[in-house]
Amino acid sequence: MRRHTRTVTALASALLLATAAAGCSDNGGDHGSASGSDRAEQPNNHEVDVVPAASSSASASASSSASVSSSPKVDVKNGSFGKMLVDEKGRSLYQFDKDTTNKSMCSGSCATAWPPFIVTSKPVAGSGIKANLLKTIKRSDGSEQVAYNGRPLYRFEGDKKPGDINGQDINAFGAKWFIMNPDGKKVTTAPQNNNGGGY
């Protein structure tokens, strides 16, 4: 019990120090303005709550940086929805119904909540992936986004670890989001078991 109390106290102290440091950095310099901008871009009035308010800024930064892959790969995992596309770290990949062939319609706060699968090199087709369906498309900012069967691919900011599929069948930013199967089709069926939709 005494050890648990010390741990909670240490965590609370660390949180207070982090809050104080953030307050100082917000008082000047470009870093403070950038952080404020990140917070302002969090989607607040959509059908899905992406992250808890207390961690929105940190999560947005983490998701943005995590969306850029220098050694990209698209792979297949078999889970409760059947076979589905994942990235090189096993994170679920989604398609956006609002997109058109080879063109992303997700930017700004949409791209914060659903980070595009941005790459700096050609993506590799993993086992089960049809290489002829895998390519990159150019986004409006000039970056290259991975696409499969002509559909731009995204991760979901609400997925915190490989196997999470929290973005499935969500209506946000004007259309629905779905995971994809190796044939390049969106998965609209219900999960085949009750493990929360993961793999």
Short mmCIF file of C-alpha atoms in Angstrom, two decimals:
data_model
loop_
_atom_site.label_atom_id
_atom_site.label_comp_id
_atom_site.label_asym_id
_atom_site.label_seq_id
_atom_site.Cartn_x
_atom_site.Cartn_y
_atom_site.Cartn_z
CA MET A 1 0.00 0.00 0.00
CA ARG A 2 2.83 2.40 0.93
CA ARG A 3 4.59 1.62 -2.37
CA HIS A 4 1.37 2.35 -4.32
CA THR A 5 1.01 5.73 -2.54
CA ARG A 6 4.59 6.67 -3.44
CA THR A 7 3.98 5.74 -7.08
CA VAL A 8 0.80 7.83 -7.31
CA THR A 9 2.56 10.77 -5.62
CA ALA A 10 5.48 10.52 -8.07
CA LEU A 11 3.13 10.45 -11.03
CA ALA A 12 1.20 13.46 -9.74
CA SER A 13 4.45 15.39 -9.23
CA ALA A 14 5.60 14.57 -12.77
CA LEU A 15 2.27 15.76 -14.16
CA LEU A 16 2.54 19.06 -12.25
CA LEU A 17 6.09 19.61 -13.54
CA ALA A 18 5.01 18.88 -17.13
CA THR A 19 2.10 21.29 -16.81
CA ALA A 20 4.35 24.03 -15.45
CA ALA A 21 6.88 23.49 -18.25
CA ALA A 22 4.11 23.65 -20.87
CA GLY A 23 2.85 26.89 -19.33
CA CYS A 24 6.32 28.41 -19.59
CA SER A 25 6.83 27.35 -23.20
CA ASP A 26 3.47 28.82 -24.21
CA ASN A 27 4.59 32.30 -23.11
CA GLY A 28 6.95 32.86 -26.00
CA GLY A 29 8.72 31.47 -29.06
CA ASP A 30 7.46 29.59 -32.06
CA HIS A 31 7.15 26.35 -30.12
CA GLY A 32 4.36 27.78 -27.98
CA SER A 33 2.41 29.06 -30.98
CA ALA A 34 2.76 25.75 -32.79
CA SER A 35 1.43 23.89 -29.75
CA GLY A 36 -1.52 26.23 -29.56
CA SER A 37 -2.21 25.66 -33.24
CA ASP A 38 -2.13 21.91 -32.76
CA ARG A 39 -4.66 22.17 -29.98
CA ALA A 40 -6.90 24.43 -32.00
CA GLU A 41 -7.04 21.93 -34.84
CA GLN A 42 -8.48 19.14 -32.72
CA PRO A 43 -11.96 18.20 -33.99
CA ASN A 44 -14.52 19.15 -31.35
CA ASN A 45 -17.86 19.01 -33.12
CA HIS A 46 -17.76 15.70 -34.96
CA GLU A 47 -19.37 12.36 -34.32
CA VAL A 48 -16.22 10.91 -32.76
CA ASP A 49 -14.18 12.04 -29.78
CA VAL A 50 -10.63 11.40 -30.89
CA VAL A 51 -8.67 11.82 -27.65
CA PRO A 52 -9.33 12.90 -24.07
CA ALA A 53 -8.97 16.68 -23.68
CA ALA A 54 -6.08 16.40 -21.23
CA SER A 55 -3.82 14.70 -23.78
CA SER A 56 -5.07 16.09 -27.09
CA SER A 57 -2.01 18.23 -27.88
CA ALA A 58 0.53 15.51 -27.15
CA SER A 59 -1.52 12.89 -29.01
CA ALA A 60 -1.90 15.11 -32.07
CA SER A 61 1.87 15.62 -32.26
CA ALA A 62 2.53 11.92 -31.76
CA SER A 63 0.02 10.94 -34.45
CA SER A 64 1.37 13.45 -36.95
CA SER A 65 4.94 12.23 -36.56
CA ALA A 66 3.84 8.59 -36.49
CA SER A 67 2.05 9.02 -39.82
CA VAL A 68 5.33 9.57 -41.73
CA SER A 69 7.02 6.28 -42.60
CA SER A 70 10.56 6.18 -43.95
CA SER A 71 10.43 2.37 -44.46
CA PRO A 72 6.77 1.88 -45.33
CA LYS A 73 5.09 -1.48 -45.77
CA VAL A 74 1.49 -2.56 -46.20
CA ASP A 75 0.76 -5.96 -44.72
CA VAL A 76 -2.22 -8.19 -43.96
CA LYS A 77 -3.48 -9.27 -40.55
CA ASN A 78 -6.26 -11.74 -39.90
CA GLY A 79 -8.60 -10.61 -37.13
CA SER A 80 -12.18 -10.45 -36.03
CA PHE A 81 -13.20 -8.63 -39.24
CA GLY A 82 -11.31 -11.12 -41.38
CA LYS A 83 -8.22 -10.16 -43.41
CA MET A 84 -7.36 -6.45 -43.22
CA LEU A 85 -4.60 -4.01 -44.22
CA VAL A 86 -2.09 -2.78 -41.65
CA ASP A 87 1.11 -0.73 -41.82
CA GLU A 88 4.67 -1.85 -41.06
CA LYS A 89 3.99 -1.58 -37.31
CA GLY A 90 0.73 -3.49 -37.42
CA ARG A 91 -1.51 -0.42 -37.14
CA SER A 92 -4.90 -0.55 -38.84
CA LEU A 93 -5.28 1.29 -42.15
CA TYR A 94 -8.54 2.93 -43.21
CA GLN A 95 -10.16 4.31 -46.35
CA PHE A 96 -12.45 7.38 -46.36
CA ASP A 97 -15.73 7.19 -48.31
CA LYS A 98 -15.48 10.88 -49.20
CA ASP A 99 -12.24 10.36 -51.14
CA THR A 100 -12.30 9.86 -54.88
CA THR A 101 -9.98 7.60 -56.86
CA ASN A 102 -6.35 8.63 -56.23
CA LYS A 103 -7.43 11.83 -54.44
CA SER A 104 -7.64 12.57 -50.72
CA MET A 105 -10.45 14.79 -49.43
CA CYS A 106 -9.10 14.79 -45.86
CA SER A 107 -6.96 17.74 -44.70
CA GLY A 108 -6.72 20.16 -41.77
CA SER A 109 -8.43 18.87 -38.63
CA CYS A 110 -9.53 15.76 -40.54
CA ALA A 111 -5.87 14.85 -41.20
CA THR A 112 -5.12 15.42 -37.49
CA ALA A 113 -7.77 12.91 -36.42
CA TRP A 114 -7.03 10.53 -39.32
CA PRO A 115 -3.31 10.94 -40.14
CA PRO A 116 -2.66 10.14 -43.82
CA PHE A 117 -0.17 7.31 -44.39
CA ILE A 118 2.60 9.64 -45.60
CA VAL A 119 5.84 8.12 -46.91
CA THR A 120 9.29 9.25 -48.01
CA SER A 121 10.03 6.10 -50.02
CA LYS A 122 8.14 3.56 -52.10
CA PRO A 123 5.91 1.30 -49.97
CA VAL A 124 6.63 -2.43 -49.89
CA ALA A 125 3.88 -5.01 -50.48
CA GLY A 126 3.81 -7.54 -47.66
CA SER A 127 2.55 -11.11 -47.81
CA GLY A 128 -1.01 -11.20 -49.10
CA ILE A 129 -0.85 -7.69 -50.60
CA LYS A 130 -1.44 -7.27 -54.35
CA ALA A 131 1.57 -5.23 -55.45
CA ASN A 132 -0.25 -3.90 -58.52
CA LEU A 133 -2.85 -2.23 -56.26
CA LEU A 134 -0.23 -0.53 -54.06
CA LYS A 135 1.00 2.95 -55.04
CA THR A 136 1.37 6.50 -53.73
CA ILE A 137 -0.62 9.61 -54.61
CA LYS A 138 0.41 13.24 -54.27
CA ARG A 139 -1.48 15.28 -51.67
CA SER A 140 -2.30 18.98 -52.04
CA ASP A 141 0.74 19.85 -49.85
CA GLY A 142 3.07 17.87 -52.12
CA SER A 143 3.56 14.92 -49.75
CA GLU A 144 3.15 11.31 -50.93
CA GLN A 145 0.35 9.23 -49.41
CA VAL A 146 0.04 5.45 -49.73
CA ALA A 147 -3.03 4.30 -51.66
CA TYR A 148 -4.43 0.82 -52.28
CA ASN A 149 -6.73 0.09 -55.19
CA GLY A 150 -6.89 3.84 -55.77
CA ARG A 151 -8.04 4.58 -52.21
CA PRO A 152 -5.78 6.79 -50.02
CA LEU A 153 -4.90 5.11 -46.71
CA TYR A 154 -5.03 6.59 -43.21
CA ARG A 155 -4.42 5.65 -39.61
CA PHE A 156 -6.84 6.64 -36.82
CA GLU A 157 -5.67 8.81 -33.94
CA GLY A 158 -7.95 6.86 -31.58
CA ASP A 159 -6.01 3.62 -32.24
CA LYS A 160 -3.36 3.53 -29.53
CA LYS A 161 -1.67 0.21 -30.31
CA PRO A 162 -1.37 -2.42 -33.05
CA GLY A 163 -4.60 -4.39 -33.27
CA ASP A 164 -6.87 -1.46 -32.35
CA ILE A 165 -9.68 -0.87 -34.85
CA ASN A 166 -11.52 1.93 -33.09
CA GLY A 167 -12.14 3.87 -36.30
CA GLN A 168 -14.19 1.21 -38.06
CA ASP A 169 -17.59 2.32 -39.45
CA ILE A 170 -17.31 5.82 -37.93
CA ASN A 171 -19.04 8.75 -39.61
CA ALA A 172 -16.71 11.76 -39.31
CA PHE A 173 -15.72 14.74 -41.49
CA GLY A 174 -18.56 14.15 -43.91
CA ALA A 175 -18.40 10.41 -44.60
CA LYS A 176 -17.67 6.98 -43.14
CA TRP A 177 -14.34 5.29 -42.50
CA PHE A 178 -13.64 1.59 -42.99
CA ILE A 179 -10.71 -0.81 -42.82
CA MET A 180 -9.79 -2.54 -46.10
CA ASN A 181 -9.27 -6.13 -47.18
CA PRO A 182 -6.42 -7.39 -49.42
CA ASP A 183 -8.68 -7.12 -52.48
CA GLY A 184 -8.87 -3.35 -51.96
CA LYS A 185 -12.50 -3.37 -50.81
CA LYS A 186 -13.79 -1.69 -47.67
CA VAL A 187 -14.88 -4.06 -44.90
CA THR A 188 -18.49 -3.39 -43.89
CA THR A 189 -19.34 -6.70 -42.21
CA ALA A 190 -19.73 -7.10 -38.45
CA PRO A 191 -16.81 -8.59 -36.48
CA GLN A 192 -16.79 -12.38 -36.42
CA ASN A 193 -16.08 -12.55 -32.67
CA ASN A 194 -16.37 -10.38 -29.57
CA ASN A 195 -12.73 -9.44 -28.96
CA GLY A 196 -13.42 -5.76 -29.67
CA GLY A 197 -12.65 -5.88 -33.37
CA GLY A 198 -8.87 -6.33 -33.05
CA TYR A 199 -6.61 -9.09 -34.30
#
